[in-house]
PDB file of C-alpha atoms in Angstrom:
ATOM      1  CA  UNK A   1      -4.131  13.440  -2.375  1.00  0.00           C
ATOM      2  CA  UNK A   2      -6.766  11.371  -0.733  1.00  0.00           C
ATOM      3  CA  UNK A   3      -7.943  12.426   2.477  1.00  0.00           C
ATOM      4  CA  UNK A   4      -6.489   9.737   4.667  1.00  0.00           C
ATOM      5  CA  UNK A   5      -2.874  10.390   3.146  1.00  0.00           C
ATOM      6  CA  UNK A   6      -0.612  13.277   4.460  1.00  0.00           C
ATOM      7  CA  UNK A   7       3.068  14.352   3.141  1.00  0.00           C
ATOM      8  CA  UNK A   8       5.560  13.570   5.847  1.00  0.00           C
ATOM      9  CA  UNK A   9       8.878  16.376   6.307  1.00  0.00           C
ATOM     10  CA  UNK A  10      10.544  14.356   3.272  1.00  0.00           C
ATOM     11  CA  UNK A  11       7.503  14.862   1.338  1.00  0.00           C
ATOM     12  CA  UNK A  12       6.565  11.341   0.650  1.00  0.00           C
ATOM     13  CA  UNK A  13       3.124   9.790   0.729  1.00  0.00           C
ATOM     14  CA  UNK A  14       2.369   8.447   4.160  1.00  0.00           C
ATOM     15  CA  UNK A  15      -1.433   6.974   4.893  1.00  0.00           C
ATOM     16  CA  UNK A  16      -3.172   6.808   7.993  1.00  0.00           C
ATOM     17  CA  UNK A  17      -4.105   3.498  10.005  1.00  0.00           C
ATOM     18  CA  UNK A  18      -7.523   3.713   9.185  1.00  0.00           C
ATOM     19  CA  UNK A  19      -7.174   0.616   7.028  1.00  0.00           C
ATOM     20  CA  UNK A  20      -4.412   1.808   5.013  1.00  0.00           C
ATOM     21  CA  UNK A  21      -0.895   1.828   6.522  1.00  0.00           C
ATOM     22  CA  UNK A  22       0.497   2.210   9.756  1.00  0.00           C
ATOM     23  CA  UNK A  23       3.598   4.621  10.354  1.00  0.00           C
ATOM     24  CA  UNK A  24       6.238   1.912  10.132  1.00  0.00           C
ATOM     25  CA  UNK A  25       4.805   0.647   6.970  1.00  0.00           C
ATOM     26  CA  UNK A  26       4.806   3.914   5.263  1.00  0.00           C
ATOM     27  CA  UNK A  27       8.071   4.521   6.538  1.00  0.00           C
ATOM     28  CA  UNK A  28       9.594   1.243   4.988  1.00  0.00           C
ATOM     29  CA  UNK A  29       8.303   1.805   1.523  1.00  0.00           C
ATOM     30  CA  UNK A  30       8.954   5.523   1.612  1.00  0.00           C
ATOM     31  CA  UNK A  31      12.610   4.478   1.968  1.00  0.00           C
ATOM     32  CA  UNK A  32      12.360   1.712  -0.360  1.00  0.00           C
ATOM     33  CA  UNK A  33      11.285   4.279  -2.852  1.00  0.00           C
ATOM     34  CA  UNK A  34      13.736   6.627  -2.045  1.00  0.00           C
ATOM     35  CA  UNK A  35      16.501   3.993  -1.885  1.00  0.00           C
ATOM     36  CA  UNK A  36      15.770   1.009  -4.265  1.00  0.00           C
ATOM     37  CA  UNK A  37      16.117  -2.521  -3.301  1.00  0.00           C
ATOM     38  CA  UNK A  38      17.511  -3.283   0.031  1.00  0.00           C
ATOM     39  CA  UNK A  39      17.925  -5.733   2.710  1.00  0.00           C
ATOM     40  CA  UNK A  40      16.156  -5.868   5.906  1.00  0.00           C
ATOM     41  CA  UNK A  41      19.450  -4.694   7.767  1.00  0.00           C
ATOM     42  CA  UNK A  42      19.834  -1.734   5.284  1.00  0.00           C
ATOM     43  CA  UNK A  43      16.600  -0.689   5.761  1.00  0.00           C
ATOM     44  CA  UNK A  44      16.675  -0.470   9.635  1.00  0.00           C
ATOM     45  CA  UNK A  45      20.009   1.118   9.620  1.00  0.00           C
ATOM     46  CA  UNK A  46      18.530   3.908   7.550  1.00  0.00           C
ATOM     47  CA  UNK A  47      15.413   4.450   9.694  1.00  0.00           C
ATOM     48  CA  UNK A  48      17.444   4.076  13.047  1.00  0.00           C
ATOM     49  CA  UNK A  49      19.466   6.709  11.385  1.00  0.00           C
ATOM     50  CA  UNK A  50      16.538   8.996  10.568  1.00  0.00           C
ATOM     51  CA  UNK A  51      15.559   8.539  14.531  1.00  0.00           C
ATOM     52  CA  UNK A  52      13.409   5.625  14.782  1.00  0.00           C
ATOM     53  CA  UNK A  53      15.359   2.946  16.862  1.00  0.00           C
ATOM     54  CA  UNK A  54      13.992  -0.303  15.547  1.00  0.00           C
ATOM     55  CA  UNK A  55      15.093  -4.204  16.189  1.00  0.00           C
ATOM     56  CA  UNK A  56      15.879  -6.121  13.140  1.00  0.00           C
ATOM     57  CA  UNK A  57      12.976  -8.449  13.812  1.00  0.00           C
ATOM     58  CA  UNK A  58      10.537  -5.440  13.928  1.00  0.00           C
ATOM     59  CA  UNK A  59      11.622  -4.260  10.160  1.00  0.00           C
ATOM     60  CA  UNK A  60      11.792  -8.262   9.055  1.00  0.00           C
ATOM     61  CA  UNK A  61       7.907  -8.604  10.213  1.00  0.00           C
ATOM     62  CA  UNK A  62       6.669  -5.238   8.388  1.00  0.00           C
ATOM     63  CA  UNK A  63       8.690  -5.863   5.060  1.00  0.00           C
ATOM     64  CA  UNK A  64       7.368  -9.776   5.355  1.00  0.00           C
ATOM     65  CA  UNK A  65       3.810  -8.298   5.796  1.00  0.00           C
ATOM     66  CA  UNK A  66       3.955  -5.817   2.816  1.00  0.00           C
ATOM     67  CA  UNK A  67       5.413  -8.488   0.784  1.00  0.00           C
ATOM     68  CA  UNK A  68       2.398 -10.580   1.625  1.00  0.00           C
ATOM     69  CA  UNK A  69       0.027  -7.923   0.647  1.00  0.00           C
ATOM     70  CA  UNK A  70       1.742  -7.620  -2.641  1.00  0.00           C
ATOM     71  CA  UNK A  71       3.254  -4.121  -1.720  1.00  0.00           C
ATOM     72  CA  UNK A  72       7.084  -5.118  -2.145  1.00  0.00           C
ATOM     73  CA  UNK A  73       8.635  -7.744  -4.027  1.00  0.00           C
ATOM     74  CA  UNK A  74      11.153 -10.416  -2.228  1.00  0.00           C
ATOM     75  CA  UNK A  75      14.029 -11.553  -3.984  1.00  0.00           C
ATOM     76  CA  UNK A  76      16.863 -14.073  -2.239  1.00  0.00           C
ATOM     77  CA  UNK A  77      20.322 -13.244  -3.053  1.00  0.00           C
ATOM     78  CA  UNK A  78      22.370 -15.909  -1.227  1.00  0.00           C
ATOM     79  CA  UNK A  79      21.416 -16.019   2.513  1.00  0.00           C
ATOM     80  CA  UNK A  80      19.945 -12.700   2.533  1.00  0.00           C
ATOM     81  CA  UNK A  81      16.244 -11.465   1.216  1.00  0.00           C
ATOM     82  CA  UNK A  82      16.314  -8.251  -0.834  1.00  0.00           C
ATOM     83  CA  UNK A  83      13.225  -6.268  -0.945  1.00  0.00           C
ATOM     84  CA  UNK A  84      12.087  -3.659  -3.478  1.00  0.00           C
ATOM     85  CA  UNK A  85       8.636  -1.629  -3.994  1.00  0.00           C
ATOM     86  CA  UNK A  86       5.703  -3.880  -5.866  1.00  0.00           C
ATOM     87  CA  UNK A  87       3.824  -0.018  -6.517  1.00  0.00           C
ATOM     88  CA  UNK A  88       5.124   3.269  -7.179  1.00  0.00           C
ATOM     89  CA  UNK A  89       3.664   6.062  -4.824  1.00  0.00           C
ATOM     90  CA  UNK A  90       1.053   6.748  -7.516  1.00  0.00           C
ATOM     91  CA  UNK A  91       0.173   3.152  -7.110  1.00  0.00           C
ATOM     92  CA  UNK A  92      -0.301   2.579  -3.637  1.00  0.00           C
ATOM     93  CA  UNK A  93      -3.740   4.144  -3.601  1.00  0.00           C
ATOM     94  CA  UNK A  94      -5.064   1.616  -6.061  1.00  0.00           C
ATOM     95  CA  UNK A  95      -3.374  -1.230  -4.634  1.00  0.00           C
ATOM     96  CA  UNK A  96      -4.910  -0.455  -1.013  1.00  0.00           C
ATOM     97  CA  UNK A  97      -8.524   0.125  -2.605  1.00  0.00           C
ATOM     98  CA  UNK A  98      -8.125  -3.001  -4.129  1.00  0.00           C
ATOM     99  CA  UNK A  99      -7.517  -4.769  -0.702  1.00  0.00           C
ATOM    100  CA  UNK A 100     -10.093  -2.400   1.056  1.00  0.00           C
ATOM    101  CA  UNK A 101     -12.621  -3.708  -1.853  1.00  0.00           C
ATOM    102  CA  UNK A 102     -11.760  -7.714  -1.065  1.00  0.00           C
ATOM    103  CA  UNK A 103     -11.837  -7.300   2.422  1.00  0.00           C
ATOM    104  CA  UNK A 104     -15.635  -5.679   2.199  1.00  0.00           C
ATOM    105  CA  UNK A 105     -16.788  -8.219  -0.360  1.00  0.00           C
ATOM    106  CA  UNK A 106     -15.560 -10.884   1.490  1.00  0.00           C
ATOM    107  CA  UNK A 107     -17.123  -9.915   4.704  1.00  0.00           C
ATOM    108  CA  UNK A 108     -20.630  -8.820   3.266  1.00  0.00           C
ATOM    109  CA  UNK A 109     -20.950  -9.982  -0.242  1.00  0.00           C
ATOM    110  CA  UNK A 110     -24.117  -8.973  -1.747  1.00  0.00           C
ATOM    111  CA  UNK A 111     -24.960  -6.604   0.575  1.00  0.00           C
ATOM    112  CA  UNK A 112     -21.759  -4.740   0.016  1.00  0.00           C
ATOM    113  CA  UNK A 113     -22.815  -4.626  -3.695  1.00  0.00           C
ATOM    114  CA  UNK A 114     -26.150  -3.211  -3.286  1.00  0.00           C
ATOM    115  CA  UNK A 115     -24.878  -0.726  -0.796  1.00  0.00           C
ATOM    116  CA  UNK A 116     -22.132   0.503  -3.571  1.00  0.00           C
ATOM    117  CA  UNK A 117     -24.661   0.906  -5.954  1.00  0.00           C
ATOM    118  CA  UNK A 118     -27.012   3.013  -3.416  1.00  0.00           C
ATOM    119  CA  UNK A 119     -24.036   5.177  -3.021  1.00  0.00           C
ATOM    120  CA  UNK A 120     -23.188   5.560  -6.344  1.00  0.00           C
ATOM    121  CA  UNK A 121     -26.622   6.522  -7.268  1.00  0.00           C
ATOM    122  CA  UNK A 122     -26.798   8.964  -4.469  1.00  0.00           C
ATOM    123  CA  UNK A 123     -23.225  10.498  -5.086  1.00  0.00           C
ATOM    124  CA  UNK A 124     -21.796  12.411  -7.874  1.00  0.00           C
ATOM    125  CA  UNK A 125     -23.544  12.002 -11.187  1.00  0.00           C
ATOM    126  CA  UNK A 126     -19.827  12.330 -12.940  1.00  0.00           C
ATOM    127  CA  UNK A 127     -18.934   9.433 -10.866  1.00  0.00           C
ATOM    128  CA  UNK A 128     -21.733   7.429 -11.821  1.00  0.00           C
ATOM    129  CA  UNK A 129     -21.291   7.967 -15.460  1.00  0.00           C
ATOM    130  CA  UNK A 130     -17.330   6.828 -14.677  1.00  0.00           C
ATOM    131  CA  UNK A 131     -18.253   3.719 -13.438  1.00  0.00           C
ATOM    132  CA  UNK A 132     -20.657   3.159 -16.099  1.00  0.00           C
ATOM    133  CA  UNK A 133     -17.710   3.894 -18.495  1.00  0.00           C
ATOM    134  CA  UNK A 134     -15.411   1.560 -16.960  1.00  0.00           C
ATOM    135  CA  UNK A 135     -18.104  -1.370 -16.537  1.00  0.00           C
ATOM    136  CA  UNK A 136     -18.895  -0.902 -20.751  1.00  0.00           C
ATOM    137  CA  UNK A 137     -15.153  -1.078 -20.963  1.00  0.00           C
ATOM    138  CA  UNK A 138     -14.859  -4.237 -19.140  1.00  0.00           C
ATOM    139  CA  UNK A 139     -17.635  -6.030 -20.981  1.00  0.00           C
ATOM    140  CA  UNK A 140     -15.557  -5.163 -24.097  1.00  0.00           C
TER     141      UNK A 140
END
């Protein structure tokens, strides 16, 4: 588990708000991983049954934002939207890491790349070797 991840009482992954997921976002993802494709109302009802009183519009907003981030997939069925996870619990860290890298590169560009390289050179030699292997693989 990453240092910003912890396990809730149900054993599912939850991520802190430090550039990760908030409690409600984690609860929604955990619910959908457990239950599968669901409507907004069904997710809200299950979260309420677990002791989290929420308005429909709050759950709608959270689920729409998770879909915009590529973490949920939305499917229209008649007049309602159904959502399912776009990532598995094991894929979540990679998806959130891609988001963080995109955000840093957008904000800091070349300076971020230089800082990353300096960090890799000063860090664990095994990580630097893994980075080199990944770069070689990408060049093929």
